mmCIF file of C-alpha atoms and ligand atoms in Angstrom:
data_model
loop_
_atom_site.group_PDB
_atom_site.id
_atom_site.type_symbol
_atom_site.label_atom_id
_atom_site.label_comp_id
_atom_site.label_asym_id
_atom_site.label_seq_id
_atom_site.Cartn_x
_atom_site.Cartn_y
_atom_site.Cartn_z
ATOM 1 C CA MET A 482 8.274 -2.018 28.759
ATOM 2 C CA THR A 483 4.611 -2.985 28.469
ATOM 3 C CA PRO A 484 3.942 -4.332 24.962
ATOM 4 C CA ALA A 485 1.615 -2.219 22.817
ATOM 5 C CA LEU A 486 -0.140 -5.396 21.733
ATOM 6 C CA GLU A 487 0.232 -9.001 22.733
ATOM 7 C CA THR A 488 -1.482 -12.309 22.109
ATOM 8 C CA ARG A 489 -1.089 -15.333 24.334
ATOM 9 C CA GLY A 490 -2.002 -18.775 23.087
ATOM 10 C CA LEU A 491 -4.576 -17.479 20.641
ATOM 11 C CA TYR A 492 -6.568 -20.344 19.144
ATOM 12 C CA ARG A 493 -9.545 -20.325 16.796
ATOM 13 C CA ARG A 494 -11.310 -22.957 14.811
ATOM 14 C CA PHE A 495 -14.171 -22.949 12.336
ATOM 15 C CA GLY A 496 -15.830 -26.345 12.797
ATOM 16 C CA GLY A 497 -12.982 -28.798 12.323
ATOM 17 C CA LEU A 498 -10.641 -26.274 10.703
ATOM 18 C CA VAL A 499 -8.033 -24.774 13.024
ATOM 19 C CA VAL A 500 -7.165 -21.343 11.583
ATOM 20 C CA THR A 501 -5.282 -19.845 14.540
ATOM 21 C CA ASP A 502 -3.184 -22.383 16.366
ATOM 22 C CA ASP A 503 -1.628 -21.226 19.626
ATOM 23 C CA VAL A 504 -0.370 -17.877 18.337
ATOM 24 C CA SER A 505 1.664 -15.791 20.779
ATOM 25 C CA LEU A 506 2.843 -12.507 19.357
ATOM 26 C CA THR A 507 4.279 -9.391 20.989
ATOM 27 C CA LEU A 508 4.477 -5.886 19.547
ATOM 28 C CA ALA A 509 6.579 -3.395 21.494
ATOM 29 C CA PRO A 510 5.580 0.298 21.350
ATOM 30 C CA GLY A 511 6.664 1.602 17.948
ATOM 31 C CA ALA A 512 7.256 -1.924 16.597
ATOM 32 C CA ARG A 513 7.753 -2.495 12.873
ATOM 33 C CA HIS A 514 6.560 -6.065 12.697
ATOM 34 C CA ALA A 515 5.527 -7.978 9.596
ATOM 35 C CA LEU A 516 3.315 -11.047 9.493
ATOM 36 C CA ILE A 517 3.850 -13.087 6.357
ATOM 37 C CA GLY A 518 2.652 -16.466 5.162
ATOM 38 C CA PRO A 519 0.973 -18.170 2.225
ATOM 39 C CA ASN A 520 -2.618 -17.505 1.147
ATOM 40 C CA GLY A 521 -5.022 -19.001 3.649
ATOM 41 C CA ALA A 522 -2.405 -19.161 6.433
ATOM 42 C CA GLY A 523 -4.774 -17.283 8.746
ATOM 43 C CA LYS A 524 -3.294 -13.780 8.710
ATOM 44 C CA THR A 525 -6.561 -11.870 8.227
ATOM 45 C CA THR A 526 -8.355 -14.174 10.660
ATOM 46 C CA LEU A 527 -5.699 -13.324 13.238
ATOM 47 C CA ILE A 528 -6.188 -9.584 12.643
ATOM 48 C CA ASN A 529 -9.935 -10.057 13.046
ATOM 49 C CA GLN A 530 -9.306 -11.515 16.492
ATOM 50 C CA LEU A 531 -6.957 -8.675 17.411
ATOM 51 C CA THR A 532 -9.554 -6.070 16.451
ATOM 52 C CA GLY A 533 -12.437 -7.941 18.074
ATOM 53 C CA VAL A 534 -14.672 -8.690 15.082
ATOM 54 C CA LEU A 535 -13.924 -12.364 15.653
ATOM 55 C CA ARG A 536 -13.687 -14.073 19.062
ATOM 56 C CA PRO A 537 -10.886 -16.556 19.627
ATOM 57 C CA THR A 538 -11.934 -20.028 20.748
ATOM 58 C CA ARG A 539 -9.367 -19.555 23.497
ATOM 59 C CA GLY A 540 -6.353 -17.412 24.319
ATOM 60 C CA THR A 541 -5.855 -13.795 25.235
ATOM 61 C CA VAL A 542 -5.407 -10.439 23.500
ATOM 62 C CA LEU A 543 -3.733 -7.679 25.528
ATOM 63 C CA LEU A 544 -3.714 -4.052 24.463
ATOM 64 C CA GLY A 545 -1.274 -1.879 26.375
ATOM 65 C CA GLY A 546 -1.091 -4.632 28.997
ATOM 66 C CA GLU A 547 -4.869 -4.826 29.446
ATOM 67 C CA ASP A 548 -6.869 -7.927 28.619
ATOM 68 C CA VAL A 549 -9.249 -6.865 25.827
ATOM 69 C CA THR A 550 -10.227 -10.362 24.682
ATOM 70 C CA ALA A 551 -13.870 -9.770 25.578
ATOM 71 C CA LEU A 552 -13.947 -6.124 24.530
ATOM 72 C CA ALA A 553 -16.046 -5.049 21.513
ATOM 73 C CA ALA A 554 -14.259 -3.851 18.381
ATOM 74 C CA ASN A 555 -15.318 -0.191 18.755
ATOM 75 C CA ARG A 556 -14.053 -0.124 22.350
ATOM 76 C CA ARG A 557 -10.666 -1.377 21.156
ATOM 77 C CA VAL A 558 -10.581 1.451 18.610
ATOM 78 C CA ARG A 559 -11.161 3.888 21.463
ATOM 79 C CA ARG A 560 -8.151 2.355 23.185
ATOM 80 C CA GLY A 561 -5.916 3.023 20.231
ATOM 81 C CA LEU A 562 -6.179 -0.061 18.007
ATOM 82 C CA MET A 563 -6.838 0.612 14.301
ATOM 83 C CA ARG A 564 -6.690 -1.500 11.181
ATOM 84 C CA THR A 565 -6.875 -1.160 7.434
ATOM 85 C CA PHE A 566 -8.452 -3.764 5.186
ATOM 86 C CA GLN A 567 -7.142 -6.090 2.493
ATOM 87 C CA ILE A 568 -9.861 -4.733 0.186
ATOM 88 C CA ASN A 569 -10.522 -1.013 -0.245
ATOM 89 C CA GLN A 570 -13.247 0.242 2.142
ATOM 90 C CA LEU A 571 -13.558 3.891 1.063
ATOM 91 C CA PHE A 572 -16.812 5.748 0.425
ATOM 92 C CA PRO A 573 -16.573 6.281 -3.349
ATOM 93 C CA ASP A 574 -18.467 9.598 -3.545
ATOM 94 C CA PHE A 575 -16.774 11.338 -0.614
ATOM 95 C CA THR A 576 -13.850 13.564 -1.433
ATOM 96 C CA VAL A 577 -10.493 12.911 0.175
ATOM 97 C CA ALA A 578 -10.932 15.857 2.560
ATOM 98 C CA GLU A 579 -14.497 14.827 3.454
ATOM 99 C CA SER A 580 -13.367 11.292 4.186
ATOM 100 C CA LEU A 581 -10.667 12.572 6.541
ATOM 101 C CA SER A 582 -12.990 15.021 8.259
ATOM 102 C CA VAL A 583 -15.529 12.265 8.892
ATOM 103 C CA ALA A 584 -12.832 10.113 10.502
ATOM 104 C CA ILE A 585 -11.642 13.009 12.647
ATOM 105 C CA ALA A 586 -15.189 13.932 13.653
ATOM 106 C CA GLU A 587 -15.864 10.324 14.627
ATOM 107 C CA ARG A 588 -12.644 10.259 16.604
ATOM 108 C CA ASP A 589 -13.637 13.440 18.424
ATOM 109 C CA GLY A 590 -17.224 12.272 18.958
ATOM 110 C CA VAL A 591 -18.689 15.157 16.952
ATOM 111 C CA GLY A 592 -22.275 14.642 15.733
ATOM 112 C CA ALA A 593 -23.957 13.907 12.397
ATOM 113 C CA LEU A 594 -22.919 15.395 9.032
ATOM 114 C CA PRO A 595 -19.527 16.210 10.512
ATOM 115 C CA TRP A 596 -17.910 17.237 7.216
ATOM 116 C CA ARG A 597 -20.081 20.356 7.274
ATOM 117 C CA ASN A 598 -17.986 21.493 10.250
ATOM 118 C CA ALA A 599 -14.641 20.776 8.672
ATOM 119 C CA GLY A 600 -14.110 24.330 7.517
ATOM 120 C CA THR A 601 -15.025 25.827 10.870
ATOM 121 C CA ASP A 602 -13.042 23.650 13.263
ATOM 122 C CA PRO A 603 -9.427 24.824 13.074
ATOM 123 C CA ALA A 604 -8.013 21.836 14.994
ATOM 124 C CA ALA A 605 -9.703 19.408 12.602
ATOM 125 C CA ALA A 606 -8.567 21.435 9.605
ATOM 126 C CA GLU A 607 -5.007 21.292 10.900
ATOM 127 C CA ASP A 608 -5.200 17.512 11.342
ATOM 128 C CA ILE A 609 -6.566 17.146 7.820
ATOM 129 C CA ALA A 610 -3.800 19.318 6.370
ATOM 130 C CA GLU A 611 -1.149 17.328 8.230
ATOM 131 C CA LEU A 612 -2.509 14.003 6.970
ATOM 132 C CA LEU A 613 -2.894 15.277 3.401
ATOM 133 C CA ALA A 614 0.725 16.427 3.433
ATOM 134 C CA ARG A 615 2.056 13.264 5.058
ATOM 135 C CA PHE A 616 0.459 11.027 2.426
ATOM 136 C CA GLY A 617 1.007 13.293 -0.581
ATOM 137 C CA LEU A 618 -2.729 13.804 -1.041
ATOM 138 C CA ALA A 619 -2.999 17.601 -0.788
ATOM 139 C CA ALA A 620 -3.550 18.097 -4.525
ATOM 140 C CA ASP A 621 -6.310 15.450 -4.430
ATOM 141 C CA MET A 622 -8.259 16.758 -1.439
ATOM 142 C CA ASP A 623 -11.370 17.742 -3.426
ATOM 143 C CA ARG A 624 -11.507 14.645 -5.621
ATOM 144 C CA PRO A 625 -14.025 11.898 -4.881
ATOM 145 C CA THR A 626 -12.133 8.868 -3.641
ATOM 146 C CA ARG A 627 -13.330 6.744 -6.585
ATOM 147 C CA MET A 628 -11.432 9.081 -8.940
ATOM 148 C CA LEU A 629 -8.073 8.469 -7.249
ATOM 149 C CA PRO A 630 -5.449 6.117 -8.651
ATOM 150 C CA TYR A 631 -5.606 2.894 -6.658
ATOM 151 C CA GLY A 632 -2.310 3.515 -4.884
ATOM 152 C CA LYS A 633 -3.656 6.803 -3.556
ATOM 153 C CA GLN A 634 -6.861 5.134 -2.434
ATOM 154 C CA ARG A 635 -4.753 2.750 -0.378
ATOM 155 C CA LEU A 636 -2.735 5.651 1.035
ATOM 156 C CA LEU A 637 -5.952 7.395 2.011
ATOM 157 C CA GLU A 638 -7.037 4.290 3.893
ATOM 158 C CA ILE A 639 -3.861 4.429 5.952
ATOM 159 C CA ALA A 640 -4.397 8.173 6.473
ATOM 160 C CA LEU A 641 -7.942 7.495 7.706
ATOM 161 C CA ALA A 642 -6.658 4.946 10.207
ATOM 162 C CA LEU A 643 -3.946 7.328 11.362
ATOM 163 C CA ALA A 644 -6.542 10.092 11.804
ATOM 164 C CA TRP A 645 -7.650 8.197 14.904
ATOM 165 C CA ARG A 646 -4.188 8.658 16.443
ATOM 166 C CA PRO A 647 -3.762 4.960 17.149
ATOM 167 C CA ARG A 648 -1.088 3.410 19.325
ATOM 168 C CA VAL A 649 -1.315 0.212 17.291
ATOM 169 C CA LEU A 650 -1.978 0.046 13.558
ATOM 170 C CA LEU A 651 -2.725 -3.200 11.739
ATOM 171 C CA LEU A 652 -2.205 -3.024 7.965
ATOM 172 C CA ASP A 653 -3.718 -5.892 5.983
ATOM 173 C CA GLU A 654 -1.966 -5.946 2.601
ATOM 174 C CA PRO A 655 -1.743 -2.193 1.961
ATOM 175 C CA ALA A 656 -0.090 -2.861 -1.409
ATOM 176 C CA ALA A 657 -2.655 -5.436 -2.598
ATOM 177 C CA GLY A 658 -3.873 -4.507 -6.080
ATOM 178 C CA VAL A 659 -1.532 -1.521 -6.347
ATOM 179 C CA PRO A 660 0.229 -1.355 -9.723
ATOM 180 C CA GLU A 661 4.009 -1.630 -9.764
ATOM 181 C CA GLY A 662 4.518 2.075 -10.547
ATOM 182 C CA GLU A 663 2.644 3.207 -7.418
ATOM 183 C CA ARG A 664 4.216 0.756 -4.973
ATOM 184 C CA ARG A 665 7.082 3.067 -4.193
ATOM 185 C CA ASP A 666 4.590 5.596 -2.764
ATOM 186 C CA ILE A 667 3.199 2.937 -0.413
ATOM 187 C CA LEU A 668 6.716 2.022 0.661
ATOM 188 C CA ALA A 669 7.569 5.680 1.337
ATOM 189 C CA ALA A 670 4.329 6.212 3.270
ATOM 190 C CA LEU A 671 4.999 3.178 5.460
ATOM 191 C CA ALA A 672 8.550 4.332 6.105
ATOM 192 C CA GLY A 673 7.215 7.732 7.206
ATOM 193 C CA LEU A 674 4.590 6.534 9.692
ATOM 194 C CA PRO A 675 4.913 8.024 13.198
ATOM 195 C CA GLU A 676 7.641 6.256 15.151
ATOM 196 C CA ASP A 677 5.620 5.828 18.313
ATOM 197 C CA VAL A 678 2.846 3.830 16.607
ATOM 198 C CA ALA A 679 3.319 0.056 16.787
ATOM 199 C CA ILE A 680 2.642 -1.456 13.380
ATOM 200 C CA LEU A 681 1.790 -4.971 12.294
ATOM 201 C CA LEU A 682 2.081 -5.264 8.519
ATOM 202 C CA ILE A 683 0.596 -8.130 6.553
ATOM 203 C CA GLU A 684 1.947 -8.171 3.036
ATOM 204 C CA HIS A 685 2.842 -10.517 0.186
ATOM 205 C CA ASP A 686 5.200 -7.977 -1.428
ATOM 206 C CA MET A 687 8.518 -9.115 -0.002
ATOM 207 C CA ASP A 688 10.379 -5.944 -1.030
ATOM 208 C CA LEU A 689 7.919 -3.996 1.074
ATOM 209 C CA VAL A 690 8.132 -6.441 3.979
ATOM 210 C CA PHE A 691 11.913 -6.508 4.091
ATOM 211 C CA SER A 692 12.320 -2.752 3.682
ATOM 212 C CA PHE A 693 9.785 -2.054 6.433
ATOM 213 C CA ALA A 694 10.061 -4.651 9.149
ATOM 214 C CA SER A 695 12.608 -5.017 11.912
ATOM 215 C CA ARG A 696 10.892 -8.224 12.977
ATOM 216 C CA ILE A 697 9.041 -10.839 10.937
ATOM 217 C CA SER A 698 6.709 -13.655 11.953
ATOM 218 C CA VAL A 699 5.920 -16.384 9.455
ATOM 219 C CA LEU A 700 2.460 -17.892 9.794
ATOM 220 C CA VAL A 701 1.758 -21.253 8.185
ATOM 221 C CA ALA A 702 -1.532 -23.110 8.613
ATOM 222 C CA GLY A 703 -2.418 -20.952 11.611
ATOM 223 C CA ARG A 704 0.858 -21.494 13.467
ATOM 224 C CA ILE A 705 3.885 -19.238 13.840
ATOM 225 C CA LEU A 706 6.533 -21.265 12.020
ATOM 226 C CA VAL A 707 9.363 -18.896 12.905
ATOM 227 C CA GLU A 708 9.874 -15.349 14.151
ATOM 228 C CA GLY A 709 13.014 -13.261 13.916
ATOM 229 C CA PRO A 710 14.834 -10.312 12.376
ATOM 230 C CA PRO A 711 14.651 -9.998 8.555
ATOM 231 C CA GLU A 712 18.249 -11.196 8.098
ATOM 232 C CA ALA A 713 17.421 -14.485 9.803
ATOM 233 C CA ILE A 714 14.054 -14.956 8.052
ATOM 234 C CA ALA A 715 15.623 -14.332 4.628
ATOM 235 C CA VAL A 716 17.953 -17.320 4.983
ATOM 236 C CA ASP A 717 15.717 -19.621 7.026
ATOM 237 C CA GLU A 718 15.380 -22.992 5.313
ATOM 238 C CA ARG A 719 11.915 -23.650 6.756
ATOM 239 C CA VAL A 720 10.652 -20.350 5.379
ATOM 240 C CA ARG A 721 12.184 -21.064 1.982
ATOM 241 C CA ALA A 722 10.528 -24.457 1.925
ATOM 242 C CA VAL A 723 7.127 -22.852 2.549
ATOM 243 C CA TYR A 724 7.557 -20.379 -0.297
ATOM 244 C CA LEU A 725 9.244 -22.726 -2.779
ATOM 245 C CA GLY A 726 6.796 -23.847 -5.410
ATOM 246 C CA GLU A 727 4.335 -21.385 -3.939
ATOM 247 C CA GLY A 728 5.679 -18.179 -5.489
ATOM 248 C CA ALA A 729 6.571 -15.605 -2.871
ATOM 249 C CA ASP A 730 4.395 -12.943 -4.448
ATOM 250 C CA ASP A 731 0.996 -14.580 -4.934
HETATM 251 N N1 LIG B 824 -15.774 -17.234 8.687
HETATM 252 C C1 LIG B 824 -15.062 -18.295 8.303
HETATM 253 N N2 LIG B 824 -15.598 -19.528 8.300
HETATM 254 C C2 LIG B 824 -14.865 -20.603 7.923
HETATM 255 N N3 LIG B 824 -13.599 -20.556 7.531
HETATM 256 C C3 LIG B 824 -12.990 -19.355 7.504
HETATM 257 C C4 LIG B 824 -13.692 -18.155 7.882
HETATM 258 N N4 LIG B 824 -12.834 -17.103 7.764
HETATM 259 C C5 LIG B 824 -11.664 -17.631 7.321
HETATM 260 N N5 LIG B 824 -11.762 -18.963 7.172
HETATM 261 C C6 LIG B 824 -10.691 -19.869 6.732
HETATM 262 O O1 LIG B 824 -9.536 -19.568 7.525
HETATM 263 C C7 LIG B 824 -8.371 -19.788 6.767
HETATM 264 C C8 LIG B 824 -7.491 -18.561 6.867
HETATM 265 O O2 LIG B 824 -8.039 -17.509 6.086
HETATM 266 P P1 LIG B 824 -7.430 -16.042 6.118
HETATM 267 O O3 LIG B 824 -8.304 -15.201 5.269
HETATM 268 O O4 LIG B 824 -7.226 -15.624 7.521
HETATM 269 O O5 LIG B 824 -6.027 -16.271 5.411
HETATM 270 P P2 LIG B 824 -4.920 -15.197 4.979
HETATM 271 O O6 LIG B 824 -3.643 -15.666 5.563
HETATM 272 O O7 LIG B 824 -5.374 -13.819 5.330
HETATM 273 O O8 LIG B 824 -4.870 -15.398 3.402
HETATM 274 P P3 LIG B 824 -4.577 -14.314 2.219
HETATM 275 O O9 LIG B 824 -3.086 -14.187 2.154
HETATM 276 O O10 LIG B 824 -5.110 -14.997 0.995
HETATM 277 O O11 LIG B 824 -5.286 -13.061 2.554
HETATM 278 C C9 LIG B 824 -8.813 -20.121 5.354
HETATM 279 O O12 LIG B 824 -8.763 -21.526 5.195
HETATM 280 C C10 LIG B 824 -10.232 -19.624 5.319
HETATM 281 O O13 LIG B 824 -11.000 -20.351 4.401
HETATM 282 MG MG1 LIG B 825 -5.790 -12.126 4.226
#
């Protein structure tokens, strides 16, 4: 089967600093793949090359079998590649429903001030209702995003990405900054994501990683140290050595 997303020999340096060192990664359709590694390993930099905001020095990115290495970020979005950010990117004064309707209007190529149309476009309203229900945000739909508990803000970010109906979803630390009591909601939301969407999860919360992923790649200093199923990663001596003295949850 054609991989949903693939990198071949991806390499990037900033001056003398090699941050992506010959990374080859394959996500099958519907993959549940986690990318872990210490702070500064190059995880976000790798995502930036997948999405197209950063060009690799060399190597290839394939989306659905097509070489998109030279394709602009917005064109990759149109081809089904979405990401969420390590740091919250919401518009603070938009309500939850407005935020979703803007994403849906952008997806559908509807013009300016799209949220004005939200009430009149039944297909969009249906999409919004489905996303609100999926992420447990229905009761919050009229609240400005800045008023939401942080865990719900992070859920909304995933909902906004999913509004684009991606084939590949890149999640950069969806649980970052989320208090302990709200982490279960993130875990449940990740578990309930559509099965046909390939997902690459970056996360430091190992409970989340091991409950979610069926495959894990460990990135250290820009290189894939090891890749395998969670059972193998959990007992891998090289992985333990990386995290020992580091604290697995920093
Ligand atoms: N624009 C840039 N210019 C120079 N160096 C950069 C740039 N962007 C990232 N780096 C460096 O690349 C390395 C990898 O950073 P990156 O943010 O990708 O790590 P990370 O694995 O996402 O870390 P964290 O777990 O803390 O989010 C770091 O040493 C960082 O300083
Ligand atoms: Mg990062």
